[in-house]
Amino acid sequence: MKKHNFSAGPCILPQEVLKKASEAVINFNNLDLSLIEISHRSADFVAVMEHAKDLVLELLDLKDKGYSALFLQGGASLEFLMVPYNLLPEGGKAGYLDTGTWSSKAIKEAKLLGDIEVIASSKDANYNYIPKNYAIPSDLAYVHCTSNNTIFGTQIKNFPKTDTLLVCDMSSDIFSRKLDFSQFDLIYAGAQKNMGPAGTTLVVVKDEILGKTGRKIPSMLDYQVHIAKDSMFNTPAVFPVYVSMLTLEWLKSLGGIEAIEKINEEKANILYQEIDTNPLFQGVAKKEDRSNMNVTFILTDESKKEKFDSTWKAAGISGINGHRSVGGYRASIYNAMPLESVQVLVNIMKAL
Ligand code: PMP
């Protein structure tokens, strides 16, 4: 029996994707060669890359709208630096929403390249809410936000409205809910939550915003270089890109983001319902800002901890310990997490 995998990332992927991926590692496309031992420039792999990029734009409803999809490396963490390199002119200023650890890390890197204004922050309450009613200065090259705060379990429901460029780190909720993705000029996400294995980073960028900073950009950090080379400026992460393609095919076959969003809401609702009604548990994030991907909660009676922990472990649940900066528990219920696994956790909470 597989475990009920609530890990925050790397995390659960669909079983059928894992099966197809493992087959391709042995014999890809009946070539009698492994996916990971053929040239990335072979027709078979180029087709994978093209299909993966195509599926991204199709699922986000950004096809033929002037966007490019890129599969890069270096994780979302390298995007913290690539974004200002590509969008912040020398002497320019950018605005950041500080909604958690990952936002702060993005701010730290951007400060290497220019003047960074923190427009609003929820650090005062250990990031348990999303700031609202903040003013956005008019002299910014772009505004950066983090759609879902993986560690704290908060999620932006209303994105900043701005006349300047809007950039979003969607590492932990991309492809999980329907949004007007065209409100963003640049989206990035490490693959290892809703898309595939760690090792590739998705970037979706509006072509027309690039090449305007006057900066000399190192080739590997230049989005225009990667666009011109179809994400093959250097050897791409072939296996993570292939598995991402399989996951995106899986999502499309389910009915796309709209369909998965309904399932994600159902999963989050049964878990939050239990947290809100069971006096032994308390949610960490403010209700109106809580995440449908990472559900953070604590026990109100520590004397129950031993029993709770031993029961969920015995039931085959894995990965629900909270991040060290929050404590308590975090149940990550990404796209591939079945409703039945969430029900197993809820039943254990009920019986405690
Ligand atoms: N942003 C968010 C929202 C994340 O959750 C993470 C990783 N969990 C990162 C950025 C960093 O991603 P990576 O490890 O791919 O650099």
mmCIF file of C-alpha atoms and ligand atoms in Angstrom:
data_model
loop_
_atom_site.group_PDB
_atom_site.id
_atom_site.type_symbol
_atom_site.label_atom_id
_atom_site.label_comp_id
_atom_site.label_asym_id
_atom_site.label_seq_id
_atom_site.Cartn_x
_atom_site.Cartn_y
_atom_site.Cartn_z
ATOM 1 C CA MET A 1 0.000 0.000 0.000
ATOM 2 C CA LYS A 2 1.334 3.443 -0.926
ATOM 3 C CA LYS A 3 1.651 6.011 1.865
ATOM 4 C CA HIS A 4 -0.697 8.987 2.092
ATOM 5 C CA ASN A 5 1.906 11.533 1.069
ATOM 6 C CA PHE A 6 1.248 15.014 2.493
ATOM 7 C CA SER A 7 4.795 16.237 1.864
ATOM 8 C CA ALA A 8 5.240 19.963 1.065
ATOM 9 C CA GLY A 9 7.614 19.386 -1.821
ATOM 10 C CA PRO A 10 8.999 17.434 -3.482
ATOM 11 C CA CYS A 11 5.623 15.880 -3.108
ATOM 12 C CA ILE A 12 2.983 13.540 -4.404
ATOM 13 C CA LEU A 13 2.669 13.048 -8.163
ATOM 14 C CA PRO A 14 -0.045 11.052 -9.947
ATOM 15 C CA GLN A 15 0.618 7.288 -9.844
ATOM 16 C CA GLU A 16 0.056 6.913 -13.575
ATOM 17 C CA VAL A 17 2.664 9.615 -14.218
ATOM 18 C CA LEU A 18 5.219 7.808 -12.043
ATOM 19 C CA LYS A 19 4.506 4.580 -13.888
ATOM 20 C CA LYS A 20 4.910 6.105 -17.361
ATOM 21 C CA ALA A 21 8.025 7.983 -16.236
ATOM 22 C CA SER A 22 9.634 4.826 -14.887
ATOM 23 C CA GLU A 23 8.899 3.010 -18.139
ATOM 24 C CA ALA A 24 10.505 5.819 -20.155
ATOM 25 C CA VAL A 25 13.651 5.567 -18.061
ATOM 26 C CA ILE A 26 14.064 2.020 -19.368
ATOM 27 C CA ASN A 27 12.677 2.299 -22.895
ATOM 28 C CA PHE A 28 11.502 5.640 -24.216
ATOM 29 C CA ASN A 29 9.101 5.755 -27.194
ATOM 30 C CA ASN A 30 10.097 2.179 -28.080
ATOM 31 C CA LEU A 31 13.542 3.435 -29.084
ATOM 32 C CA ASP A 32 15.199 0.720 -26.984
ATOM 33 C CA LEU A 33 16.980 3.612 -25.293
ATOM 34 C CA SER A 34 16.324 5.378 -22.045
ATOM 35 C CA LEU A 35 14.843 8.879 -22.031
ATOM 36 C CA ILE A 36 17.871 9.927 -19.991
ATOM 37 C CA GLU A 37 20.474 8.525 -22.357
ATOM 38 C CA ILE A 38 19.399 10.162 -25.604
ATOM 39 C CA SER A 39 20.398 13.561 -26.952
ATOM 40 C CA HIS A 40 18.246 16.458 -25.862
ATOM 41 C CA ARG A 41 18.452 17.528 -29.505
ATOM 42 C CA SER A 42 16.966 14.284 -30.797
ATOM 43 C CA ALA A 43 13.583 14.631 -32.492
ATOM 44 C CA ASP A 44 12.006 12.529 -29.736
ATOM 45 C CA PHE A 45 13.120 14.825 -26.938
ATOM 46 C CA VAL A 46 12.543 18.061 -28.851
ATOM 47 C CA ALA A 47 8.938 16.880 -29.247
ATOM 48 C CA VAL A 48 8.699 16.423 -25.457
ATOM 49 C CA MET A 49 9.953 19.947 -24.800
ATOM 50 C CA GLU A 50 7.617 21.482 -27.386
ATOM 51 C CA HIS A 51 4.612 19.545 -26.107
ATOM 52 C CA ALA A 52 5.372 20.463 -22.488
ATOM 53 C CA LYS A 53 5.609 24.175 -23.330
ATOM 54 C CA ASP A 54 2.453 23.975 -25.386
ATOM 55 C CA LEU A 55 0.509 22.286 -22.583
ATOM 56 C CA VAL A 56 1.632 24.973 -20.123
ATOM 57 C CA LEU A 57 0.295 27.803 -22.280
ATOM 58 C CA GLU A 58 -2.876 25.880 -23.111
ATOM 59 C CA LEU A 59 -3.698 25.040 -19.480
ATOM 60 C CA LEU A 60 -3.011 28.614 -18.356
ATOM 61 C CA ASP A 61 -5.090 29.923 -21.269
ATOM 62 C CA LEU A 62 -2.141 31.994 -22.489
ATOM 63 C CA LYS A 63 -1.800 30.541 -25.968
ATOM 64 C CA ASP A 64 -1.352 33.103 -28.755
ATOM 65 C CA LYS A 65 -1.301 35.908 -26.197
ATOM 66 C CA GLY A 66 2.355 36.871 -26.554
ATOM 67 C CA TYR A 67 3.776 34.629 -23.825
ATOM 68 C CA SER A 68 6.678 32.175 -23.915
ATOM 69 C CA ALA A 69 7.022 29.149 -21.652
ATOM 70 C CA LEU A 70 10.513 28.169 -20.557
ATOM 71 C CA PHE A 71 11.870 25.162 -18.699
ATOM 72 C CA LEU A 72 14.992 26.359 -16.900
ATOM 73 C CA GLN A 73 17.175 25.164 -14.032
ATOM 74 C CA GLY A 74 18.324 26.609 -10.730
ATOM 75 C CA GLY A 75 14.950 26.308 -9.026
ATOM 76 C CA ALA A 76 12.579 29.114 -8.163
ATOM 77 C CA SER A 77 15.480 30.457 -6.097
ATOM 78 C CA LEU A 78 17.427 31.420 -9.222
ATOM 79 C CA GLU A 79 14.357 33.269 -10.508
ATOM 80 C CA PHE A 80 14.662 35.508 -7.439
ATOM 81 C CA LEU A 81 17.765 36.851 -9.211
ATOM 82 C CA MET A 82 16.776 36.429 -12.870
ATOM 83 C CA VAL A 83 13.619 38.498 -12.455
ATOM 84 C CA PRO A 84 15.423 41.705 -11.408
ATOM 85 C CA TYR A 85 18.239 41.050 -13.893
ATOM 86 C CA ASN A 86 15.704 41.003 -16.720
ATOM 87 C CA LEU A 87 13.123 43.531 -15.525
ATOM 88 C CA LEU A 88 14.828 46.076 -13.288
ATOM 89 C CA PRO A 89 16.729 48.875 -15.051
ATOM 90 C CA GLU A 90 20.007 50.153 -13.488
ATOM 91 C CA GLY A 91 18.949 52.638 -10.853
ATOM 92 C CA GLY A 92 15.346 51.405 -11.087
ATOM 93 C CA LYS A 93 13.002 50.438 -8.312
ATOM 94 C CA ALA A 94 10.747 47.406 -7.782
ATOM 95 C CA GLY A 95 8.050 46.668 -5.207
ATOM 96 C CA TYR A 96 7.716 43.386 -3.321
ATOM 97 C CA LEU A 97 4.988 41.941 -1.149
ATOM 98 C CA ASP A 98 6.622 40.205 1.805
ATOM 99 C CA THR A 99 4.310 37.312 2.646
ATOM 100 C CA GLY A 100 6.750 34.701 3.902
ATOM 101 C CA THR A 101 10.158 33.097 3.826
ATOM 102 C CA TRP A 102 10.217 32.722 0.045
ATOM 103 C CA SER A 103 9.165 36.330 -0.552
ATOM 104 C CA SER A 104 11.920 37.492 1.803
ATOM 105 C CA LYS A 105 14.453 35.442 -0.085
ATOM 106 C CA ALA A 106 13.268 36.968 -3.368
ATOM 107 C CA ILE A 107 13.631 40.436 -1.811
ATOM 108 C CA LYS A 108 17.162 39.678 -0.594
ATOM 109 C CA GLU A 109 18.346 38.687 -4.081
ATOM 110 C CA ALA A 110 16.611 41.586 -5.843
ATOM 111 C CA LYS A 111 18.334 44.027 -3.493
ATOM 112 C CA LEU A 112 21.631 43.016 -5.110
ATOM 113 C CA LEU A 113 20.467 44.709 -8.294
ATOM 114 C CA GLY A 114 18.525 47.781 -7.283
ATOM 115 C CA ASP A 115 16.242 49.695 -5.028
ATOM 116 C CA ILE A 116 13.619 47.364 -3.573
ATOM 117 C CA GLU A 117 10.615 48.672 -1.710
ATOM 118 C CA VAL A 118 8.651 46.285 0.479
ATOM 119 C CA ILE A 119 5.119 47.468 -0.309
ATOM 120 C CA ALA A 120 3.523 45.471 2.502
ATOM 121 C CA SER A 121 4.536 42.706 4.878
ATOM 122 C CA SER A 122 2.849 40.253 7.226
ATOM 123 C CA LYS A 123 6.056 39.496 9.116
ATOM 124 C CA ASP A 124 4.555 41.130 12.227
ATOM 125 C CA ALA A 125 2.304 38.066 12.720
ATOM 126 C CA ASN A 126 4.751 35.391 11.537
ATOM 127 C CA TYR A 127 3.157 35.649 8.077
ATOM 128 C CA ASN A 128 -0.209 34.187 9.072
ATOM 129 C CA TYR A 129 -2.142 36.560 6.791
ATOM 130 C CA ILE A 130 -1.933 38.329 3.439
ATOM 131 C CA PRO A 131 -1.572 42.127 3.702
ATOM 132 C CA LYS A 132 -4.404 44.159 2.165
ATOM 133 C CA ASN A 133 -5.172 47.805 1.411
ATOM 134 C CA TYR A 134 -1.563 48.733 0.763
ATOM 135 C CA ALA A 135 -0.549 51.536 -1.566
ATOM 136 C CA ILE A 136 1.529 50.746 -4.622
ATOM 137 C CA PRO A 137 3.993 53.512 -5.513
ATOM 138 C CA SER A 138 3.832 54.727 -9.117
ATOM 139 C CA ASP A 139 7.570 54.617 -9.867
ATOM 140 C CA LEU A 140 8.100 50.855 -9.877
ATOM 141 C CA ALA A 141 9.518 48.748 -12.715
ATOM 142 C CA TYR A 142 7.483 45.800 -11.456
ATOM 143 C CA VAL A 143 5.575 44.400 -8.504
ATOM 144 C CA HIS A 144 6.484 40.935 -7.201
ATOM 145 C CA CYS A 145 4.227 38.670 -5.162
ATOM 146 C CA THR A 146 4.128 35.041 -3.989
ATOM 147 C CA SER A 147 0.748 33.492 -4.750
ATOM 148 C CA ASN A 148 0.947 30.735 -2.130
ATOM 149 C CA ASN A 149 3.092 30.709 0.969
ATOM 150 C CA THR A 150 4.093 27.082 1.279
ATOM 151 C CA ILE A 151 5.444 27.311 4.821
ATOM 152 C CA PHE A 152 2.734 29.423 6.468
ATOM 153 C CA GLY A 153 -0.306 28.151 4.557
ATOM 154 C CA THR A 154 -1.583 31.440 3.179
ATOM 155 C CA GLN A 155 -2.669 32.161 -0.378
ATOM 156 C CA ILE A 156 -3.349 35.410 -2.198
ATOM 157 C CA LYS A 157 -6.987 35.617 -3.318
ATOM 158 C CA ASN A 158 -6.834 39.157 -4.736
ATOM 159 C CA PHE A 159 -3.670 39.994 -6.596
ATOM 160 C CA PRO A 160 -2.130 43.477 -6.600
ATOM 161 C CA LYS A 161 -3.727 45.780 -9.161
ATOM 162 C CA THR A 162 -1.002 47.755 -10.826
ATOM 163 C CA ASP A 163 -0.246 49.592 -14.059
ATOM 164 C CA THR A 164 3.302 48.343 -13.947
ATOM 165 C CA LEU A 165 4.465 44.766 -14.559
ATOM 166 C CA LEU A 166 3.173 42.042 -12.243
ATOM 167 C CA VAL A 167 5.481 39.132 -11.407
ATOM 168 C CA CYS A 168 4.376 36.118 -9.403
ATOM 169 C CA ASP A 169 6.162 33.213 -7.746
ATOM 170 C CA MET A 170 3.556 30.434 -8.135
ATOM 171 C CA SER A 171 5.824 27.593 -7.049
ATOM 172 C CA SER A 172 3.333 25.994 -4.700
ATOM 173 C CA ASP A 173 -0.037 26.582 -6.342
ATOM 174 C CA ILE A 174 0.469 26.771 -10.082
ATOM 175 C CA PHE A 175 -2.136 24.775 -12.045
ATOM 176 C CA SER A 176 -4.278 24.398 -8.917
ATOM 177 C CA ARG A 177 -6.905 27.128 -9.384
ATOM 178 C CA LYS A 178 -8.404 29.115 -12.190
ATOM 179 C CA LEU A 179 -7.012 32.649 -12.432
ATOM 180 C CA ASP A 180 -6.829 35.216 -15.155
ATOM 181 C CA PHE A 181 -3.209 34.375 -15.822
ATOM 182 C CA SER A 182 -2.965 37.234 -18.319
ATOM 183 C CA GLN A 183 -2.912 39.668 -15.366
ATOM 184 C CA PHE A 184 0.682 38.505 -14.810
ATOM 185 C CA ASP A 185 3.599 39.554 -16.977
ATOM 186 C CA LEU A 186 5.885 36.893 -15.578
ATOM 187 C CA ILE A 187 5.095 33.727 -13.624
ATOM 188 C CA TYR A 188 7.664 31.305 -12.291
ATOM 189 C CA ALA A 189 7.449 28.046 -10.386
ATOM 190 C CA GLY A 190 9.816 25.305 -9.311
ATOM 191 C CA ALA A 191 8.467 22.058 -10.762
ATOM 192 C CA GLN A 192 8.435 20.046 -7.568
ATOM 193 C CA LYS A 193 4.886 20.684 -6.370
ATOM 194 C CA ASN A 194 2.130 20.493 -8.951
ATOM 195 C CA MET A 195 4.256 19.674 -11.974
ATOM 196 C CA GLY A 196 7.070 17.178 -11.623
ATOM 197 C CA PRO A 197 10.364 16.285 -9.989
ATOM 198 C CA ALA A 198 12.743 18.952 -8.676
ATOM 199 C CA GLY A 199 15.267 20.042 -11.286
ATOM 200 C CA THR A 200 13.370 22.263 -13.653
ATOM 201 C CA THR A 201 11.703 25.639 -13.178
ATOM 202 C CA LEU A 202 8.822 26.843 -15.251
ATOM 203 C CA VAL A 203 8.896 30.459 -16.402
ATOM 204 C CA VAL A 204 6.015 31.971 -18.345
ATOM 205 C CA VAL A 205 6.845 35.430 -19.589
ATOM 206 C CA LYS A 206 5.262 38.037 -21.810
ATOM 207 C CA ASP A 207 7.778 38.506 -24.626
ATOM 208 C CA GLU A 208 7.285 42.243 -25.017
ATOM 209 C CA ILE A 209 8.474 43.076 -21.489
ATOM 210 C CA LEU A 210 12.009 41.751 -22.097
ATOM 211 C CA GLY A 211 15.142 43.500 -23.328
ATOM 212 C CA LYS A 212 14.251 46.877 -21.885
ATOM 213 C CA THR A 213 16.542 47.336 -18.879
ATOM 214 C CA GLY A 214 19.762 48.294 -20.662
ATOM 215 C CA ARG A 215 21.615 45.826 -18.438
ATOM 216 C CA LYS A 216 24.287 43.426 -19.644
ATOM 217 C CA ILE A 217 22.779 40.089 -18.616
ATOM 218 C CA PRO A 218 24.897 36.914 -18.346
ATOM 219 C CA SER A 219 23.600 34.474 -20.994
ATOM 220 C CA MET A 220 22.345 31.852 -18.553
ATOM 221 C CA LEU A 221 20.322 34.503 -16.706
ATOM 222 C CA ASP A 222 18.847 36.112 -19.813
ATOM 223 C CA TYR A 223 15.263 35.048 -20.602
ATOM 224 C CA GLN A 224 15.656 36.235 -24.198
ATOM 225 C CA VAL A 225 18.572 33.848 -24.709
ATOM 226 C CA HIS A 226 16.505 30.940 -23.399
ATOM 227 C CA ILE A 227 13.499 31.916 -25.526
ATOM 228 C CA ALA A 228 15.653 32.165 -28.680
ATOM 229 C CA LYS A 229 17.056 28.684 -27.961
ATOM 230 C CA ASP A 230 13.698 27.064 -27.084
ATOM 231 C CA SER A 231 14.863 26.245 -23.526
ATOM 232 C CA MET A 232 17.866 24.420 -24.991
ATOM 233 C CA PHE A 233 20.589 27.050 -24.583
ATOM 234 C CA ASN A 234 22.295 24.418 -22.473
ATOM 235 C CA THR A 235 21.299 20.829 -21.778
ATOM 236 C CA PRO A 236 17.847 20.965 -20.210
ATOM 237 C CA ALA A 237 16.755 18.817 -17.263
ATOM 238 C CA VAL A 238 15.383 16.141 -19.569
ATOM 239 C CA PHE A 239 13.790 13.884 -16.968
ATOM 240 C CA PRO A 240 12.013 16.639 -14.966
ATOM 241 C CA VAL A 241 10.763 18.198 -18.205
ATOM 242 C CA TYR A 242 9.427 14.839 -19.401
ATOM 243 C CA VAL A 243 7.680 14.093 -16.109
ATOM 244 C CA SER A 244 6.242 17.631 -16.108
ATOM 245 C CA MET A 245 4.858 16.956 -19.580
ATOM 246 C CA LEU A 246 3.224 13.759 -18.318
ATOM 247 C CA THR A 247 1.688 15.568 -15.323
ATOM 248 C CA LEU A 248 0.336 18.308 -17.552
ATOM 249 C CA GLU A 249 -1.164 15.679 -19.885
ATOM 250 C CA TRP A 250 -2.755 14.065 -16.825
ATOM 251 C CA LEU A 251 -4.183 17.407 -15.747
ATOM 252 C CA LYS A 252 -5.537 18.105 -19.223
ATOM 253 C CA SER A 253 -7.179 14.681 -19.365
ATOM 254 C CA LEU A 254 -8.940 15.406 -16.047
ATOM 255 C CA GLY A 255 -10.458 18.549 -17.518
ATOM 256 C CA GLY A 256 -7.701 21.074 -16.824
ATOM 257 C CA ILE A 257 -7.384 23.626 -14.046
ATOM 258 C CA GLU A 258 -11.133 24.198 -13.681
ATOM 259 C CA ALA A 259 -11.703 20.522 -12.920
ATOM 260 C CA ILE A 260 -8.794 20.147 -10.497
ATOM 261 C CA GLU A 261 -9.783 23.363 -8.720
ATOM 262 C CA LYS A 262 -13.132 21.809 -7.748
ATOM 263 C CA ILE A 263 -11.399 18.736 -6.330
ATOM 264 C CA ASN A 264 -8.837 20.916 -4.542
ATOM 265 C CA GLU A 265 -11.625 22.951 -2.952
ATOM 266 C CA GLU A 266 -13.385 19.821 -1.802
ATOM 267 C CA LYS A 267 -10.204 18.455 -0.202
ATOM 268 C CA ALA A 268 -9.392 21.755 1.517
ATOM 269 C CA ASN A 269 -12.981 22.188 2.699
ATOM 270 C CA ILE A 270 -13.202 18.858 4.509
ATOM 271 C CA LEU A 271 -9.882 19.455 6.231
ATOM 272 C CA TYR A 272 -10.591 23.064 7.249
ATOM 273 C CA GLN A 273 -14.080 22.053 8.357
ATOM 274 C CA GLU A 274 -12.523 19.562 10.768
ATOM 275 C CA ILE A 275 -9.931 22.068 11.995
ATOM 276 C CA ASP A 276 -12.657 24.680 12.578
ATOM 277 C CA THR A 277 -15.102 22.399 14.376
ATOM 278 C CA ASN A 278 -12.808 20.102 16.363
ATOM 279 C CA PRO A 279 -11.724 21.859 19.589
ATOM 280 C CA LEU A 280 -8.481 19.857 19.625
ATOM 281 C CA PHE A 281 -7.223 21.671 16.516
ATOM 282 C CA GLN A 282 -6.659 25.233 15.472
ATOM 283 C CA GLY A 283 -5.717 26.668 12.078
ATOM 284 C CA VAL A 284 -2.555 28.756 11.802
ATOM 285 C CA ALA A 285 -3.464 31.055 8.906
ATOM 286 C CA LYS A 286 -6.191 33.735 9.006
ATOM 287 C CA LYS A 287 -9.383 32.192 7.620
ATOM 288 C CA GLU A 288 -9.856 34.515 4.670
ATOM 289 C CA ASP A 289 -6.259 33.995 3.511
ATOM 290 C CA ARG A 290 -5.779 30.305 3.992
ATOM 291 C CA SER A 291 -4.290 28.113 1.338
ATOM 292 C CA ASN A 292 -5.981 25.291 -0.533
ATOM 293 C CA MET A 293 -2.566 23.680 -1.034
ATOM 294 C CA ASN A 294 -0.829 23.813 2.356
ATOM 295 C CA VAL A 295 -3.100 23.463 5.377
ATOM 296 C CA THR A 296 -1.295 24.548 8.559
ATOM 297 C CA PHE A 297 -2.710 23.716 11.989
ATOM 298 C CA ILE A 298 -1.745 23.050 15.589
ATOM 299 C CA LEU A 299 -3.033 20.872 18.396
ATOM 300 C CA THR A 300 -4.705 22.866 21.172
ATOM 301 C CA ASP A 301 -3.940 20.145 23.722
ATOM 302 C CA GLU A 302 -0.300 19.046 23.589
ATOM 303 C CA SER A 303 -1.061 16.015 25.741
ATOM 304 C CA LYS A 304 -2.762 14.528 22.665
ATOM 305 C CA LYS A 305 0.352 14.839 20.515
ATOM 306 C CA GLU A 306 1.742 11.387 21.147
ATOM 307 C CA LYS A 307 -1.554 9.696 20.350
ATOM 308 C CA PHE A 308 -2.201 11.841 17.272
ATOM 309 C CA ASP A 309 1.311 11.291 15.886
ATOM 310 C CA SER A 310 1.289 7.552 16.451
ATOM 311 C CA THR A 311 -2.180 7.191 14.911
ATOM 312 C CA TRP A 312 -1.423 9.037 11.691
ATOM 313 C CA LYS A 313 1.884 7.238 11.338
ATOM 314 C CA ALA A 314 0.174 3.877 11.788
ATOM 315 C CA ALA A 315 -2.394 4.850 9.139
ATOM 316 C CA GLY A 316 0.397 5.338 6.583
ATOM 317 C CA ILE A 317 0.330 9.125 6.591
ATOM 318 C CA SER A 318 3.624 10.784 5.831
ATOM 319 C CA GLY A 319 4.973 14.349 5.652
ATOM 320 C CA ILE A 320 2.545 16.299 7.853
ATOM 321 C CA ASN A 321 4.983 17.746 10.373
ATOM 322 C CA GLY A 322 4.918 21.544 10.182
ATOM 323 C CA HIS A 323 7.874 23.590 8.987
ATOM 324 C CA ARG A 324 10.289 24.419 11.834
ATOM 325 C CA SER A 325 9.461 28.139 11.588
ATOM 326 C CA VAL A 326 5.740 27.497 12.254
ATOM 327 C CA GLY A 327 5.591 24.236 14.219
ATOM 328 C CA GLY A 328 2.473 22.112 14.477
ATOM 329 C CA TYR A 329 1.307 20.362 11.326
ATOM 330 C CA ARG A 330 1.127 21.095 7.624
ATOM 331 C CA ALA A 331 -0.917 18.907 5.319
ATOM 332 C CA SER A 332 0.039 19.660 1.736
ATOM 333 C CA ILE A 333 -2.791 18.638 -0.533
ATOM 334 C CA TYR A 334 -1.464 19.334 -4.012
ATOM 335 C CA ASN A 335 -3.244 18.416 -7.256
ATOM 336 C CA ALA A 336 -2.256 14.737 -7.171
ATOM 337 C CA MET A 337 -3.417 14.152 -3.584
ATOM 338 C CA PRO A 338 -6.552 11.982 -3.636
ATOM 339 C CA LEU A 339 -9.610 13.017 -1.638
ATOM 340 C CA GLU A 340 -9.509 9.591 0.064
ATOM 341 C CA SER A 341 -6.123 10.366 1.651
ATOM 342 C CA VAL A 342 -7.449 13.645 3.059
ATOM 343 C CA GLN A 343 -10.435 11.693 4.417
ATOM 344 C CA VAL A 344 -8.056 9.293 6.208
ATOM 345 C CA LEU A 345 -6.438 12.253 7.986
ATOM 346 C CA VAL A 346 -9.800 13.847 8.816
ATOM 347 C CA ASN A 347 -11.095 10.579 10.294
ATOM 348 C CA ILE A 348 -8.046 10.346 12.553
ATOM 349 C CA MET A 349 -8.577 13.936 13.702
ATOM 350 C CA LYS A 350 -12.247 13.204 14.400
ATOM 351 C CA ALA A 351 -11.413 10.123 16.452
ATOM 352 C CA LEU A 352 -8.711 11.811 18.568
HETATM 353 N N1 PMP B 1 8.985 29.819 -3.714
HETATM 354 C C1 PMP B 1 8.096 29.061 -3.066
HETATM 355 C C2 PMP B 1 6.701 29.571 -2.867
HETATM 356 C C3 PMP B 1 8.474 27.798 -2.593
HETATM 357 O O1 PMP B 1 7.594 27.034 -1.930
HETATM 358 C C4 PMP B 1 9.792 27.342 -2.818
HETATM 359 C C5 PMP B 1 10.292 25.981 -2.373
HETATM 360 N N2 PMP B 1 9.532 25.250 -1.598
HETATM 361 C C6 PMP B 1 10.687 28.185 -3.485
HETATM 362 C C7 PMP B 1 10.242 29.401 -3.936
HETATM 363 C C8 PMP B 1 12.102 27.768 -3.734
HETATM 364 O O2 PMP B 1 12.113 26.855 -4.753
HETATM 365 P P1 PMP B 1 13.413 26.055 -5.211
HETATM 366 O O3 PMP B 1 13.742 25.120 -4.128
HETATM 367 O O4 PMP B 1 12.951 25.410 -6.481
HETATM 368 O O5 PMP B 1 14.491 27.054 -5.440
#
